[in-house]
Amino acid sequence: MNCKNCNNTLRLTQKFCDECGAKIIQNRLKPKVLAQQVNEHYFSIDNKLLLTFLDLFKKPEVVILGYINGTRKKYIDVLQYFALSLTLTGIQVFLMSTFFKESTDMGSQFINGFNDASTTTDNPFKDYDFNALNNYQGLFYILTVPFSALGTWFAYYIIGERSYNFTEHLVINLYYSAQVIIITALLTILFLVFGLDYLVISSIVYILTFVYLFYVLKCVFKTNFWNTLGRFSLVMAIYIGSFLIIGLIALIITVVTLYK
């Protein structure tokens, strides 16, 4: 008998492949077997999803550095975890655009003033639907991860902390981003169900994501509060500078496109 994943030769009594670690499936796929697999991976008390989620709060360095150093069986793979977070974002966007459309309407004074100004013929954004931006949250998350990874890598490279290369910083930021996305989506859905103001809640959650980033950097790089604060400030400066440049370029492209 050979492993169906890596073709390694197996003994009849083996339950896991000693080459790739995959579980040996001997039973034919049936609804009961499929339900057992779903329960094992996502709903059981010791499943990888719950363990990854909890430990990214309690001890994020164990999850992140474990993956970087080669531990891949205890926690969900970083790309799978990020993909799961994007799926949850899709559910959030669907609920916001169908059941909670009125609650998520951008009706603040700032947005209303901008929309009023956008009715003038000289404003290139007069026909732009800002609420439609919610539909592109997943794409926004995907595009921001490489820039956030570049920000942490460059910040620590400047100060001489070069323990991790760019790809490893990408792993750090993927786990961080996935955790933030999951929490944001869950809290957004929860608060919308209870009728709370979407803009206020999203602003509070947005601030807490930076607090969590500080915590992750402190744990992963094992620095004290003040050293972490200095590094965090440098990372944020690079973040802000990068996104200002990107935003300016996007604005120019948008204006040029609209005026063609």
CSV table of C-alpha atoms in Angstrom, one decimal:
chain,number,residue,atom,x,y,z
A,1,MET,CA,0.0,0.0,0.0
A,2,ASN,CA,1.3,3.5,-0.9
A,3,CYS,CA,0.5,6.9,0.5
A,4,LYS,CA,-2.0,8.7,-1.8
A,5,ASN,CA,-0.2,12.0,-1.0
A,6,CYS,CA,3.5,11.3,-1.5
A,7,ASN,CA,3.5,7.7,-2.8
A,8,ASN,CA,5.6,6.5,0.1
A,9,THR,CA,5.4,2.8,0.8
A,10,LEU,CA,3.2,2.0,3.9
A,11,ARG,CA,2.6,-0.8,6.3
A,12,LEU,CA,-1.0,-2.1,6.5
A,13,THR,CA,-1.1,-1.1,10.2
A,14,GLN,CA,0.0,2.5,9.7
A,15,LYS,CA,-2.5,5.3,10.4
A,16,PHE,CA,-0.2,8.1,9.4
A,17,CYS,CA,2.4,8.4,6.7
A,18,ASP,CA,5.9,8.5,8.2
A,19,GLU,CA,7.1,10.6,5.2
A,20,CYS,CA,4.6,13.4,4.8
A,21,GLY,CA,2.5,13.0,8.0
A,22,ALA,CA,-0.8,12.6,6.2
A,23,LYS,CA,-3.6,10.5,7.8
A,24,ILE,CA,-4.2,7.2,6.0
A,25,ILE,CA,-7.7,7.1,4.7
A,26,GLN,CA,-8.8,3.5,4.2
A,27,ASN,CA,-12.6,3.9,4.3
A,28,ARG,CA,-14.5,5.0,1.2
A,29,LEU,CA,-15.7,8.6,1.4
A,30,LYS,CA,-19.2,8.7,2.8
A,31,PRO,CA,-21.3,11.4,4.6
A,32,LYS,CA,-20.4,10.0,8.0
A,33,VAL,CA,-16.7,9.9,7.2
A,34,LEU,CA,-16.8,13.5,5.8
A,35,ALA,CA,-18.7,14.7,8.9
A,36,GLN,CA,-16.0,13.1,11.1
A,37,GLN,CA,-13.3,14.9,9.2
A,38,VAL,CA,-15.0,18.2,9.4
A,39,ASN,CA,-15.6,17.7,13.2
A,40,GLU,CA,-12.0,16.7,13.7
A,41,HIS,CA,-10.5,19.7,12.0
A,42,TYR,CA,-13.0,22.5,12.9
A,43,PHE,CA,-15.4,21.6,15.8
A,44,SER,CA,-13.8,19.2,18.2
A,45,ILE,CA,-12.4,20.6,21.4
A,46,ASP,CA,-8.8,19.9,20.4
A,47,ASN,CA,-9.1,20.9,16.8
A,48,LYS,CA,-6.4,22.9,15.0
A,49,LEU,CA,-8.6,25.9,14.2
A,50,LEU,CA,-9.6,26.5,17.8
A,51,LEU,CA,-6.1,25.9,19.0
A,52,THR,CA,-4.5,28.2,16.4
A,53,PHE,CA,-7.0,30.9,17.2
A,54,LEU,CA,-6.6,30.8,21.0
A,55,ASP,CA,-2.8,30.4,20.9
A,56,LEU,CA,-2.4,33.4,18.6
A,57,PHE,CA,-3.7,35.4,21.5
A,58,LYS,CA,-2.1,33.6,24.4
A,59,LYS,CA,1.3,32.8,22.9
A,60,PRO,CA,1.6,34.0,19.2
A,61,GLU,CA,5.3,33.4,19.2
A,62,VAL,CA,4.7,29.7,19.6
A,63,VAL,CA,2.4,29.5,16.6
A,64,ILE,CA,4.4,31.9,14.3
A,65,LEU,CA,7.9,30.8,15.2
A,66,GLY,CA,6.9,27.2,15.3
A,67,TYR,CA,5.8,27.5,11.7
A,68,ILE,CA,8.9,29.3,10.7
A,69,ASN,CA,11.1,26.7,12.4
A,70,GLY,CA,9.3,23.8,10.7
A,71,THR,CA,6.5,22.8,13.1
A,72,ARG,CA,3.5,22.3,10.8
A,73,LYS,CA,1.2,19.7,12.4
A,74,LYS,CA,0.0,21.3,15.6
A,75,TYR,CA,-1.5,24.5,14.1
A,76,ILE,CA,-3.3,25.4,10.9
A,77,ASP,CA,-1.0,26.2,8.0
A,78,VAL,CA,-0.5,30.0,7.7
A,79,LEU,CA,-2.0,30.1,4.1
A,80,GLN,CA,-5.0,28.0,5.1
A,81,TYR,CA,-5.6,30.2,8.1
A,82,PHE,CA,-5.4,33.3,6.0
A,83,ALA,CA,-7.7,31.8,3.4
A,84,LEU,CA,-10.2,30.9,6.2
A,85,SER,CA,-10.1,34.5,7.3
A,86,LEU,CA,-10.9,35.7,3.8
A,87,THR,CA,-13.9,33.3,3.7
A,88,LEU,CA,-15.2,34.7,6.9
A,89,THR,CA,-14.8,38.2,5.4
A,90,GLY,CA,-16.9,37.1,2.4
A,91,ILE,CA,-19.7,36.0,4.8
A,92,GLN,CA,-19.4,39.4,6.6
A,93,VAL,CA,-19.6,41.3,3.4
A,94,PHE,CA,-22.6,39.3,2.2
A,95,LEU,CA,-24.5,39.9,5.5
A,96,MET,CA,-23.6,43.6,5.4
A,97,SER,CA,-24.9,44.0,1.9
A,98,THR,CA,-28.1,42.1,2.4
A,99,PHE,CA,-29.5,41.9,6.0
A,100,PHE,CA,-27.6,44.9,7.5
A,101,LYS,CA,-27.4,47.3,4.6
A,102,GLU,CA,-29.1,50.2,6.4
A,103,SER,CA,-26.9,49.7,9.5
A,104,THR,CA,-23.7,49.9,7.4
A,105,ASP,CA,-24.7,52.9,5.3
A,106,MET,CA,-22.0,55.5,5.6
A,107,GLY,CA,-24.1,58.3,7.0
A,108,SER,CA,-21.6,60.2,9.1
A,109,GLN,CA,-21.3,63.9,8.7
A,110,PHE,CA,-18.0,63.6,7.0
A,111,ILE,CA,-19.2,61.1,4.4
A,112,ASN,CA,-22.4,63.0,3.9
A,113,GLY,CA,-20.5,66.2,3.3
A,114,PHE,CA,-18.2,64.5,0.9
A,115,ASN,CA,-21.1,63.0,-1.0
A,116,ASP,CA,-22.8,66.5,-1.1
A,117,ALA,CA,-19.7,68.0,-2.5
A,118,SER,CA,-19.4,65.1,-5.0
A,119,THR,CA,-22.7,66.2,-6.6
A,120,THR,CA,-21.0,69.1,-8.2
A,121,THR,CA,-20.0,68.7,-11.8
A,122,ASP,CA,-16.3,69.5,-11.1
A,123,ASN,CA,-15.9,66.7,-8.6
A,124,PRO,CA,-14.6,63.5,-10.2
A,125,PHE,CA,-16.1,61.4,-7.4
A,126,LYS,CA,-19.7,62.7,-7.8
A,127,ASP,CA,-20.9,59.3,-9.1
A,128,TYR,CA,-18.8,57.1,-6.9
A,129,ASP,CA,-20.5,54.7,-4.5
A,130,PHE,CA,-18.3,54.7,-1.4
A,131,ASN,CA,-20.4,51.9,0.2
A,132,ALA,CA,-19.3,49.6,-2.6
A,133,LEU,CA,-15.8,49.6,-1.1
A,134,ASN,CA,-17.1,47.0,1.4
A,135,ASN,CA,-17.3,44.5,-1.4
A,136,TYR,CA,-13.5,44.7,-1.9
A,137,GLN,CA,-12.4,44.0,1.7
A,138,GLY,CA,-11.0,40.7,0.8
A,139,LEU,CA,-8.9,42.1,-2.0
A,140,PHE,CA,-7.7,44.9,0.2
A,141,TYR,CA,-6.6,42.5,2.8
A,142,ILE,CA,-4.6,40.4,0.3
A,143,LEU,CA,-2.9,43.5,-1.2
A,144,THR,CA,-1.9,44.9,2.2
A,145,VAL,CA,-0.1,41.9,3.6
A,146,PRO,CA,3.0,42.2,1.4
A,147,PHE,CA,3.3,45.9,2.2
A,148,SER,CA,2.9,45.2,6.0
A,149,ALA,CA,5.5,42.4,5.7
A,150,LEU,CA,7.8,44.9,3.9
A,151,GLY,CA,7.2,47.4,6.7
A,152,THR,CA,8.2,45.0,9.6
A,153,TRP,CA,11.1,43.6,7.6
A,154,PHE,CA,12.5,47.0,6.7
A,155,ALA,CA,12.0,48.5,10.2
A,156,TYR,CA,13.9,45.6,11.9
A,157,TYR,CA,16.5,45.6,9.1
A,158,ILE,CA,17.2,49.3,9.7
A,159,ILE,CA,17.9,48.7,13.4
A,160,GLY,CA,20.0,45.7,12.8
A,161,GLU,CA,17.5,43.0,13.8
A,162,ARG,CA,17.9,40.6,10.9
A,163,SER,CA,16.9,37.3,12.4
A,164,TYR,CA,14.2,36.7,9.9
A,165,ASN,CA,14.2,37.3,6.2
A,166,PHE,CA,11.3,38.8,4.2
A,167,THR,CA,9.5,35.6,3.6
A,168,GLU,CA,9.5,34.9,7.4
A,169,HIS,CA,8.2,38.4,8.0
A,170,LEU,CA,5.5,37.5,5.5
A,171,VAL,CA,4.5,34.6,7.6
A,172,ILE,CA,4.4,36.8,10.7
A,173,ASN,CA,2.1,39.3,9.0
A,174,LEU,CA,-0.1,36.6,7.4
A,175,TYR,CA,-0.8,35.0,10.8
A,176,TYR,CA,-1.3,38.5,12.3
A,177,SER,CA,-3.6,39.7,9.5
A,178,ALA,CA,-5.6,36.5,9.5
A,179,GLN,CA,-6.2,36.8,13.3
A,180,VAL,CA,-7.2,40.4,12.9
A,181,ILE,CA,-9.5,39.7,9.9
A,182,ILE,CA,-11.3,36.9,11.8
A,183,ILE,CA,-11.8,39.0,14.9
A,184,THR,CA,-13.0,42.0,12.9
A,185,ALA,CA,-15.5,39.9,10.9
A,186,LEU,CA,-16.8,38.1,14.0
A,187,LEU,CA,-17.2,41.3,16.0
A,188,THR,CA,-18.7,43.2,13.1
A,189,ILE,CA,-21.4,40.5,12.6
A,190,LEU,CA,-22.1,40.3,16.3
A,191,PHE,CA,-22.4,44.0,16.8
A,192,LEU,CA,-24.6,44.4,13.7
A,193,VAL,CA,-26.9,41.8,15.0
A,194,PHE,CA,-27.3,43.9,18.2
A,195,GLY,CA,-27.9,47.0,16.1
A,196,LEU,CA,-24.7,48.9,17.1
A,197,ASP,CA,-23.2,51.7,15.0
A,198,TYR,CA,-21.0,50.1,12.4
A,199,LEU,CA,-18.6,53.0,11.9
A,200,VAL,CA,-18.1,53.4,15.7
A,201,ILE,CA,-17.5,49.7,16.2
A,202,SER,CA,-15.1,49.4,13.2
A,203,SER,CA,-13.1,52.4,14.5
A,204,ILE,CA,-12.7,50.8,17.9
A,205,VAL,CA,-11.7,47.5,16.4
A,206,TYR,CA,-9.3,49.2,14.0
A,207,ILE,CA,-7.4,50.7,17.0
A,208,LEU,CA,-7.3,47.4,18.8
A,209,THR,CA,-5.6,45.8,15.7
A,210,PHE,CA,-2.6,48.1,16.3
A,211,VAL,CA,-2.5,47.1,19.9
A,212,TYR,CA,-2.5,43.5,18.9
A,213,LEU,CA,0.3,44.1,16.4
A,214,PHE,CA,2.4,45.7,19.2
A,215,TYR,CA,1.7,42.5,21.3
A,216,VAL,CA,2.7,40.2,18.4
A,217,LEU,CA,6.0,42.0,17.8
A,218,LYS,CA,6.8,42.0,21.5
A,219,CYS,CA,6.2,38.3,21.7
A,220,VAL,CA,7.9,37.2,18.5
A,221,PHE,CA,11.0,39.4,18.9
A,222,LYS,CA,11.1,38.9,22.7
A,223,THR,CA,11.8,42.6,23.5
A,224,ASN,CA,10.7,44.7,26.5
A,225,PHE,CA,8.0,47.3,26.4
A,226,TRP,CA,10.1,50.3,25.5
A,227,ASN,CA,12.2,48.5,22.9
A,228,THR,CA,9.0,47.1,21.3
A,229,LEU,CA,7.4,50.6,21.4
A,230,GLY,CA,10.4,52.1,19.5
A,231,ARG,CA,10.3,49.3,16.9
A,232,PHE,CA,6.5,49.5,16.6
A,233,SER,CA,6.7,53.3,16.0
A,234,LEU,CA,9.2,52.7,13.2
A,235,VAL,CA,7.0,50.1,11.7
A,236,MET,CA,4.0,52.4,11.8
A,237,ALA,CA,5.9,55.2,10.2
A,238,ILE,CA,6.9,52.9,7.3
A,239,TYR,CA,3.2,51.7,7.1
A,240,ILE,CA,1.8,55.2,7.0
A,241,GLY,CA,4.4,56.4,4.5
A,242,SER,CA,3.8,53.4,2.2
A,243,PHE,CA,0.1,53.7,2.2
A,244,LEU,CA,0.2,57.5,1.7
A,245,ILE,CA,2.3,56.9,-1.4
A,246,ILE,CA,0.0,54.1,-2.6
A,247,GLY,CA,-3.1,56.2,-1.9
A,248,LEU,CA,-1.7,59.1,-3.8
A,249,ILE,CA,-0.8,57.0,-6.8
A,250,ALA,CA,-4.3,55.4,-6.7
A,251,LEU,CA,-5.9,58.8,-6.4
A,252,ILE,CA,-4.0,60.1,-9.4
A,253,ILE,CA,-4.9,57.0,-11.5
A,254,THR,CA,-8.5,57.4,-10.5
A,255,VAL,CA,-8.7,61.0,-11.4
A,256,VAL,CA,-6.9,60.5,-14.7
A,257,THR,CA,-9.3,57.6,-15.5
A,258,LEU,CA,-12.4,59.5,-14.7
A,259,TYR,CA,-11.3,62.5,-16.7
A,260,LYS,CA,-10.5,60.5,-19.9
